Amino acid sequence: MTINYSDRIPNNVDLGSNRTLQRALEHWQPEFLKWWEELGPKDFQVADVYLRTATSVDAKGWATYGYVRMPEYRWGIFLNERDPNRRIGFGDNFGQEVWQQVPGEYRATLRRLIVTQGDTEPASVEQQRMLGHTAPSLYDLRNLFQVNVEEGRHLWAMVYLLHAYFGRDGREEAEELLERHSGDADKPRILGTFNEPIRDWLSFFMFTYFTDRDGKFQLKSLAESSFDPLARTCQFMLTEEAHHMFVGDTGINRVVRRTLEVMHELNTDDPQVIRNAGAIDLPTVQRYLNFWFTSSLDLFGSETSSNAASYFANGLKGRPDEAQYEDHIAVEQAYTLELPDGSGGTKSEQIPMRNAMNEVTRSSYVRDCEIGVKRWNRVIEKAGHSFRLALPSTRFRRSIGNWAGVPTTPEGVPMSAEQFTEHKQAWLPSESDQTFILSLMHGVHQPGKMAAWIAPPDRGINNNPVDYEYVKLH
Ligand code: BYC
């Protein structure tokens, strides 16, 4: 199979004249397409989907809209333009020139970071592959597929780096990115959250709000990297990520709005009555939020991490928005952590700032998550209800780090395992919650029509009306 490079793979990496890269991609591209057909969105491969495609990095080309069949999507390779004056912004090499090639001593670590990032992208497509059948509207169906093709493009972005800068082991890693699969017993995806099934649209909206936002913060950290091609790749990926979080933010907002309408119509806040009317009661929304927020917290790694300290020292991975900090060396500062004391209480511990970088990033993430919660709560407040959604404590239901396996209340107060089991049903989606949510999931595929559990969006995509035929099914 030969590839017409500028047409088939839009790029700004001069792919047309790079033979080595072409050979690597000629081998990998058919494997990618095979993977897409087998594990990408199930059954919608011949639908015409109104998608945006990035055809260049400038304002005009980064979002070109039109109908596309997904297997024909033009997965491109884009890096932000190179800034010839860019300098290392943090760590022991602060102020030195950034690297255009991978320094030998950091090769294995950088490859590991790129593979970990790359692994999440196809994983999320696999997790979401069954959702097309139960989309609450054509508008939502289109958004799902937009997210999916762009996660595919983000995989291409990481594979480009592996092929272009890591030789044979990079090519092998690129192949393995298509061999691990979400939830696979033998070859699972690397990070926990990406092995969780996403069977329903409430989970999809929670995932795009909370887990894609982890993506935002991890990409922001990598966008600071001294390895300039990685930094520039991640800077461009961030422009696409914003829409994914928008899908989650507005999706949850619309679920809440519909619930409030039903509460108003029936003059009740009784969860069972709301459920009987086909809407999702707010305590259930809270339980799904608890699940996906806490799962996403784990993606930042341990509170104390010598890995994170050396990524920072060596200039591989910075803090999100590193420029906002005064001290970019961070060798003399300390960070105070509240940790479990092993006997049901907590203790304070000071650790070197560099070892706390995962926690610094996690804290910025939590503050960003709060913004949406406040917005959803304003909608609830305006409707005259006292119920409030809330982010649980970063200690709650953790599987990674110092709080892993320590039972606490959603407010973060340690408790016994027995007490936790007793209250779990109130805090996390139970089997009956999941059965109920799944019972609402039926595809609505007529333009402009919405499922009964979700309000319509305020506006359509790219100035089109909400009842536009965003997906043409054949
Ligand atoms: N599950 O020293 P620690 C996205 C491992 S999402 C399983 O604390 P470190 C997206 C860890 O790998 C963004 N294992 O870890 C969103 C390490 O293993 P090794 C993804 C975990 O290295 C939606 C060991 O535990 N981006 O883009 O400081 C849709 C020790 O841990 C987990 C990245 O991941 C976990 N949750 O930090 C689509 C960026 N957490 O190495 C896409 C690149 C930790 O000892 N990755 N472990 O075998 C990184 O920066 C770091 O690897 C991590 C972990 C932040 C993930």
CSV table of N, CA, C and O and ligand atoms in Angstrom, one decimal, residues 110 112-125 127-128 147 150-151 154 189-195 207-208 210-219 221-222 237 241 244 294-309 311 317 355 357-358 361-362 398-401, ligand 1:
chain,number,residue,atom,x,y,z
A,110,LEU,N,11.9,9.1,28.3
A,110,LEU,CA,11.0,9.8,27.4
A,110,LEU,C,10.1,8.8,26.6
A,110,LEU,O,8.9,9.1,26.4
A,112,ARG,N,9.1,6.0,27.6
A,112,ARG,CA,8.1,5.5,28.5
A,112,ARG,C,6.9,6.5,28.7
A,112,ARG,O,5.8,6.2,28.7
A,113,LEU,N,7.3,7.8,28.8
A,113,LEU,CA,6.3,8.8,29.0
A,113,LEU,C,5.4,8.9,27.7
A,113,LEU,O,4.2,9.0,27.8
A,114,ILE,N,6.0,8.9,26.5
A,114,ILE,CA,5.3,9.0,25.3
A,114,ILE,C,4.4,7.8,25.1
A,114,ILE,O,3.2,7.9,24.7
A,115,VAL,N,4.9,6.6,25.5
A,115,VAL,CA,4.1,5.4,25.3
A,115,VAL,C,2.9,5.4,26.3
A,115,VAL,O,1.8,5.1,25.9
A,116,THR,N,3.1,5.9,27.5
A,116,THR,CA,2.0,5.9,28.5
A,116,THR,C,1.0,6.9,28.0
A,116,THR,O,-0.2,6.6,28.0
A,117,GLN,N,1.4,8.1,27.5
A,117,GLN,CA,0.4,9.0,26.9
A,117,GLN,C,-0.3,8.4,25.7
A,117,GLN,O,-1.5,8.4,25.6
A,118,GLY,N,0.5,7.8,24.8
A,118,GLY,CA,-0.1,7.3,23.6
A,118,GLY,C,-1.1,6.2,23.9
A,118,GLY,O,-2.1,6.0,23.2
A,119,ASP,N,-0.8,5.4,24.9
A,119,ASP,CA,-1.6,4.2,25.2
A,119,ASP,C,-3.1,4.6,25.6
A,119,ASP,O,-4.0,3.9,25.3
A,120,THR,N,-3.2,5.8,26.2
A,120,THR,CA,-4.5,6.2,26.6
A,120,THR,C,-5.5,6.6,25.4
A,120,THR,O,-6.7,6.4,25.6
A,121,GLU,N,-4.9,7.0,24.3
A,121,GLU,CA,-5.7,7.5,23.2
A,121,GLU,C,-6.5,6.4,22.5
A,121,GLU,O,-7.7,6.5,22.5
A,122,PRO,N,-5.9,5.3,22.0
A,122,PRO,CA,-6.7,4.2,21.5
A,122,PRO,C,-7.5,3.6,22.6
A,122,PRO,O,-8.6,3.0,22.3
A,123,ALA,N,-7.0,3.6,23.8
A,123,ALA,CA,-7.8,2.9,24.9
A,123,ALA,C,-9.2,3.6,25.0
A,123,ALA,O,-10.2,2.9,25.1
A,124,SER,N,-9.2,4.9,24.9
A,124,SER,CA,-10.5,5.6,25.1
A,124,SER,C,-11.5,5.3,24.0
A,124,SER,O,-12.7,5.1,24.2
A,125,VAL,N,-10.9,5.1,22.8
A,125,VAL,CA,-11.8,4.7,21.6
A,125,VAL,C,-12.4,3.3,21.8
A,125,VAL,O,-13.5,3.1,21.6
A,127,GLN,N,-12.9,1.9,24.7
A,127,GLN,CA,-13.9,2.0,25.8
A,127,GLN,C,-15.2,2.5,25.3
A,127,GLN,O,-16.2,2.1,25.9
A,128,GLN,N,-15.2,3.3,24.3
A,128,GLN,CA,-16.4,4.0,23.9
A,128,GLN,C,-17.1,3.4,22.7
A,128,GLN,O,-18.0,3.9,22.1
A,147,VAL,N,-14.8,13.0,19.0
A,147,VAL,CA,-13.9,12.7,20.1
A,147,VAL,C,-13.0,11.5,19.7
A,147,VAL,O,-11.8,11.5,19.8
A,150,GLU,N,-10.4,12.1,16.9
A,150,GLU,CA,-9.3,13.0,17.4
A,150,GLU,C,-8.4,12.2,18.4
A,150,GLU,O,-7.2,12.4,18.4
A,151,GLU,N,-9.0,11.3,19.2
A,151,GLU,CA,-8.2,10.4,20.0
A,151,GLU,C,-7.3,9.6,19.1
A,151,GLU,O,-6.1,9.3,19.4
A,154,HIS,N,-4.5,11.7,18.1
A,154,HIS,CA,-3.5,11.9,19.2
A,154,HIS,C,-2.6,10.6,19.3
A,154,HIS,O,-1.5,10.7,19.6
A,189,ARG,N,-4.6,-2.0,29.0
A,189,ARG,CA,-4.0,-0.7,28.8
A,189,ARG,C,-3.2,-0.4,30.1
A,189,ARG,O,-3.4,-1.0,31.1
A,190,ILE,N,-2.3,0.6,30.0
A,190,ILE,CA,-1.3,0.8,31.0
A,190,ILE,C,-2.0,1.4,32.3
A,190,ILE,O,-1.7,0.9,33.4
A,191,LEU,N,-2.8,2.4,32.1
A,191,LEU,CA,-3.3,3.1,33.3
A,191,LEU,C,-4.7,2.6,33.6
A,191,LEU,O,-5.5,2.4,32.7
A,192,GLY,N,-5.0,2.6,34.9
A,192,GLY,CA,-6.3,2.0,35.5
A,192,GLY,C,-7.5,2.4,34.8
A,192,GLY,O,-8.3,1.6,34.3
A,193,THR,N,-7.8,3.7,34.8
A,193,THR,CA,-9.0,4.3,34.2
A,193,THR,C,-9.4,3.8,32.8
A,193,THR,O,-10.5,3.7,32.5
A,194,PHE,N,-8.3,3.6,32.1
A,194,PHE,CA,-8.5,3.2,30.7
A,194,PHE,C,-8.9,1.7,30.5
A,194,PHE,O,-9.0,1.3,29.3
A,195,ASN,N,-9.0,1.0,31.6
A,195,ASN,CA,-9.5,-0.3,31.5
A,195,ASN,C,-10.9,-0.4,32.0
A,195,ASN,O,-11.5,-1.5,32.1
A,207,PHE,N,-16.6,10.8,31.9
A,207,PHE,CA,-15.2,10.5,31.4
A,207,PHE,C,-14.6,11.8,30.6
A,207,PHE,O,-13.5,12.1,30.8
A,208,THR,N,-15.5,12.3,29.7
A,208,THR,CA,-14.9,13.5,28.9
A,208,THR,C,-14.7,14.7,29.8
A,208,THR,O,-13.9,15.5,29.5
A,210,PHE,N,-14.0,14.5,33.3
A,210,PHE,CA,-13.0,14.3,34.3
A,210,PHE,C,-11.7,13.7,33.7
A,210,PHE,O,-10.6,14.1,34.1
A,211,THR,N,-11.8,12.7,32.9
A,211,THR,CA,-10.6,12.0,32.4
A,211,THR,C,-9.9,12.7,31.3
A,211,THR,O,-8.7,12.8,31.3
A,212,ASP,N,-10.7,13.3,30.4
A,212,ASP,CA,-10.1,14.1,29.3
A,212,ASP,C,-9.4,15.3,30.0
A,212,ASP,O,-8.4,15.8,29.5
A,213,ARG,N,-9.9,15.8,31.1
A,213,ARG,CA,-9.3,16.9,31.8
A,213,ARG,C,-7.9,16.4,32.4
A,213,ARG,O,-7.0,17.2,32.5
A,214,ASP,N,-7.8,15.2,32.8
A,214,ASP,CA,-6.5,14.7,33.2
A,214,ASP,C,-5.6,14.8,32.0
A,214,ASP,O,-4.4,15.3,32.1
A,215,GLY,N,-6.1,14.4,30.8
A,215,GLY,CA,-5.4,14.6,29.6
A,215,GLY,C,-4.9,16.0,29.4
A,215,GLY,O,-3.7,16.2,29.1
A,216,LYS,N,-5.8,16.9,29.7
A,216,LYS,CA,-5.4,18.4,29.5
A,216,LYS,C,-4.1,18.7,30.4
A,216,LYS,O,-3.2,19.2,29.9
A,217,PHE,N,-4.2,18.2,31.7
A,217,PHE,CA,-3.1,18.6,32.6
A,217,PHE,C,-1.8,17.8,32.3
A,217,PHE,O,-0.7,18.4,32.4
A,218,GLN,N,-2.0,16.5,31.9
A,218,GLN,CA,-0.8,15.8,31.5
A,218,GLN,C,-0.1,16.4,30.2
A,218,GLN,O,1.1,16.5,30.1
A,219,LEU,N,-1.0,16.8,29.3
A,219,LEU,CA,-0.5,17.4,28.0
A,219,LEU,C,0.2,18.7,28.3
A,219,LEU,O,1.2,19.1,27.7
A,221,SER,N,1.7,19.5,31.0
A,221,SER,CA,3.0,19.2,31.6
A,221,SER,C,4.0,18.8,30.6
A,221,SER,O,5.2,19.2,30.6
A,222,LEU,N,3.6,17.9,29.6
A,222,LEU,CA,4.5,17.5,28.5
A,222,LEU,C,4.7,18.6,27.5
A,222,LEU,O,5.8,18.7,26.9
A,237,MET,N,-2.1,19.3,20.4
A,237,MET,CA,-3.2,18.4,20.9
A,237,MET,C,-4.1,19.1,21.9
A,237,MET,O,-5.3,18.8,21.9
A,241,GLU,N,-8.3,19.1,22.6
A,241,GLU,CA,-8.8,18.5,23.8
A,241,GLU,C,-10.0,19.4,24.4
A,241,GLU,O,-10.9,18.9,25.0
A,244,HIS,N,-13.4,18.1,23.7
A,244,HIS,CA,-13.8,16.9,24.4
A,244,HIS,C,-14.3,17.2,25.8
A,244,HIS,O,-15.3,16.7,26.3
A,294,THR,N,-12.7,10.2,41.0
A,294,THR,CA,-11.7,9.5,41.8
A,294,THR,C,-10.8,8.6,41.0
A,294,THR,O,-9.6,8.5,41.2
A,295,SER,N,-11.4,8.0,40.0
A,295,SER,CA,-10.6,7.2,39.1
A,295,SER,C,-9.6,8.0,38.3
A,295,SER,O,-8.4,7.7,38.2
A,296,SER,N,-10.0,9.2,37.9
A,296,SER,CA,-9.1,10.1,37.2
A,296,SER,C,-8.0,10.7,38.1
A,296,SER,O,-6.9,11.0,37.6
A,297,LEU,N,-8.3,10.9,39.4
A,297,LEU,CA,-7.3,11.4,40.3
A,297,LEU,C,-6.1,10.4,40.4
A,297,LEU,O,-4.9,10.9,40.5
A,298,ASP,N,-6.4,9.1,40.2
A,298,ASP,CA,-5.3,8.1,40.2
A,298,ASP,C,-4.3,8.3,39.0
A,298,ASP,O,-3.2,7.9,39.1
A,299,LEU,N,-4.8,8.9,38.0
A,299,LEU,CA,-4.0,9.1,36.8
A,299,LEU,C,-2.8,10.0,37.0
A,299,LEU,O,-1.9,10.1,36.1
A,300,PHE,N,-2.8,10.7,38.1
A,300,PHE,CA,-1.7,11.7,38.3
A,300,PHE,C,-0.5,11.0,39.0
A,300,PHE,O,0.5,11.6,39.2
A,301,GLY,N,-0.7,9.7,39.4
A,301,GLY,CA,0.4,9.0,40.1
A,301,GLY,C,0.4,9.2,41.6
A,301,GLY,O,-0.5,9.9,42.1
A,302,SER,N,1.5,8.8,42.2
A,302,SER,CA,1.5,8.9,43.7
A,302,SER,C,1.8,10.3,44.1
A,302,SER,O,2.4,11.1,43.4
A,303,GLU,N,1.4,10.6,45.4
A,303,GLU,CA,1.6,11.9,46.0
A,303,GLU,C,3.1,12.2,46.1
A,303,GLU,O,3.6,13.3,45.8
A,304,THR,N,3.8,11.1,46.5
A,304,THR,CA,5.3,11.2,46.6
A,304,THR,C,5.9,10.4,45.5
A,304,THR,O,5.6,9.2,45.4
A,305,SER,N,6.6,11.0,44.6
A,305,SER,CA,7.1,10.2,43.4
A,305,SER,C,8.5,10.6,43.1
A,305,SER,O,8.8,11.8,42.7
A,306,SER,N,9.4,9.7,43.2
A,306,SER,CA,10.8,10.0,42.8
A,306,SER,C,10.9,10.0,41.3
A,306,SER,O,11.7,10.7,40.7
A,307,ASN,N,10.0,9.3,40.6
A,307,ASN,CA,9.9,9.4,39.1
A,307,ASN,C,9.6,10.8,38.7
A,307,ASN,O,10.3,11.4,37.9
A,308,ALA,N,8.6,11.4,39.4
A,308,ALA,CA,8.2,12.8,39.1
A,308,ALA,C,9.3,13.7,39.3
A,308,ALA,O,9.5,14.7,38.6
A,309,ALA,N,10.0,13.5,40.4
A,309,ALA,CA,11.2,14.4,40.8
A,309,ALA,C,12.2,14.3,39.7
A,309,ALA,O,12.8,15.4,39.3
A,311,TYR,N,11.8,13.4,36.5
A,311,TYR,CA,11.2,14.0,35.3
A,311,TYR,C,11.5,15.5,35.3
A,311,TYR,O,11.8,16.2,34.3
A,317,LYS,N,9.4,16.7,32.0
A,317,LYS,CA,8.0,16.9,32.3
A,317,LYS,C,7.9,18.0,33.3
A,317,LYS,O,8.4,17.8,34.4
A,355,ASN,N,9.6,16.1,44.6
A,355,ASN,CA,8.9,14.8,44.8
A,355,ASN,C,7.4,14.9,44.8
A,355,ASN,O,6.7,13.9,44.7
A,357,MET,N,5.6,16.7,42.7
A,357,MET,CA,5.1,17.3,41.4
A,357,MET,C,3.8,16.7,41.0
A,357,MET,O,2.9,17.4,40.4
A,358,ASN,N,3.6,15.4,41.2
A,358,ASN,CA,2.3,14.8,40.8
A,358,ASN,C,1.1,15.4,41.6
A,358,ASN,O,0.1,15.7,41.1
A,361,THR,N,0.3,19.0,40.3
A,361,THR,CA,-0.5,18.9,39.1
A,361,THR,C,-1.9,18.5,39.4
A,361,THR,O,-2.9,19.0,38.9
A,362,ARG,N,-2.0,17.5,40.4
A,362,ARG,CA,-3.4,17.0,40.7
A,362,ARG,C,-4.2,18.2,41.4
A,362,ARG,O,-5.3,18.3,41.1
A,398,ARG,N,-9.3,5.9,46.5
A,398,ARG,CA,-8.0,5.9,45.7
A,398,ARG,C,-7.5,4.5,45.6
A,398,ARG,O,-7.6,3.7,46.5
A,399,SER,N,-6.9,4.3,44.4
A,399,SER,CA,-6.2,3.0,44.1
A,399,SER,C,-4.7,3.2,43.9
A,399,SER,O,-4.0,2.2,43.8
A,400,ILE,N,-4.3,4.4,43.8
A,400,ILE,CA,-2.8,4.7,43.6
A,400,ILE,C,-2.4,5.7,44.6
A,400,ILE,O,-3.2,6.6,44.9
A,401,GLY,N,-1.2,5.6,45.1
A,401,GLY,CA,-0.7,6.6,46.0
A,401,GLY,C,-0.9,6.3,47.5
A,401,GLY,O,-1.4,5.2,47.9
B,1,BYC,N1,-2.8,3.2,36.8
B,1,BYC,O1,5.8,7.2,40.6
B,1,BYC,P1,4.4,7.0,40.3
B,1,BYC,C1,-5.3,11.4,28.4
B,1,BYC,C2,2.2,3.5,37.8
B,1,BYC,S1,-5.0,11.0,30.0
B,1,BYC,C3,-1.9,2.3,36.7
B,1,BYC,O2,3.4,7.7,41.1
B,1,BYC,P2,4.7,8.5,38.0
B,1,BYC,C4,-6.6,11.0,27.8
B,1,BYC,C5,3.3,4.4,37.1
B,1,BYC,O3,3.2,4.3,35.7
B,1,BYC,C6,-3.3,11.5,30.3
B,1,BYC,N2,-0.6,2.5,37.0
B,1,BYC,O4,4.1,7.4,38.8
B,1,BYC,C7,-7.7,11.2,28.5
B,1,BYC,C8,4.6,3.8,37.7
B,1,BYC,O5,4.8,2.6,37.0
B,1,BYC,P3,6.4,2.2,36.6
B,1,BYC,C9,-2.3,10.4,30.1
B,1,BYC,C10,-0.2,3.7,37.5
B,1,BYC,O6,5.6,7.9,37.0
B,1,BYC,C11,-9.0,10.8,28.0
B,1,BYC,C12,4.2,3.4,39.1
B,1,BYC,O7,2.7,3.3,39.1
B,1,BYC,N3,-1.0,11.0,30.2
B,1,BYC,O8,-4.4,11.9,27.7
B,1,BYC,O9,5.2,9.6,38.8
B,1,BYC,C13,-9.0,10.2,26.7
B,1,BYC,C14,4.7,4.3,40.1
B,1,BYC,O10,3.9,5.5,40.2
B,1,BYC,C15,-1.2,4.7,37.6
B,1,BYC,C16,0.1,10.5,30.8
B,1,BYC,O11,-0.1,9.5,31.4
B,1,BYC,C17,-2.5,4.4,37.3
B,1,BYC,N4,-3.5,5.4,37.4
B,1,BYC,O12,3.4,9.1,37.3
B,1,BYC,C18,-7.8,10.1,26.0
B,1,BYC,C19,1.4,11.3,30.8
B,1,BYC,N5,-0.5,5.8,38.1
B,1,BYC,O13,6.9,3.3,35.7
B,1,BYC,C20,-6.6,10.5,26.5
B,1,BYC,C21,2.6,10.4,30.8
B,1,BYC,C22,0.8,5.5,38.3
B,1,BYC,O14,7.1,2.1,38.0
B,1,BYC,N6,2.7,9.7,32.0
B,1,BYC,N7,1.0,4.2,37.9
B,1,BYC,O15,6.2,0.8,35.9
B,1,BYC,C23,3.1,10.2,33.2
B,1,BYC,O16,3.4,11.3,33.3
B,1,BYC,C24,3.3,9.2,34.4
B,1,BYC,O17,3.6,8.0,33.9
B,1,BYC,C25,2.1,9.2,35.3
B,1,BYC,C26,2.5,8.4,36.6
B,1,BYC,C27,1.6,10.6,35.7
B,1,BYC,C28,0.9,8.4,34.7
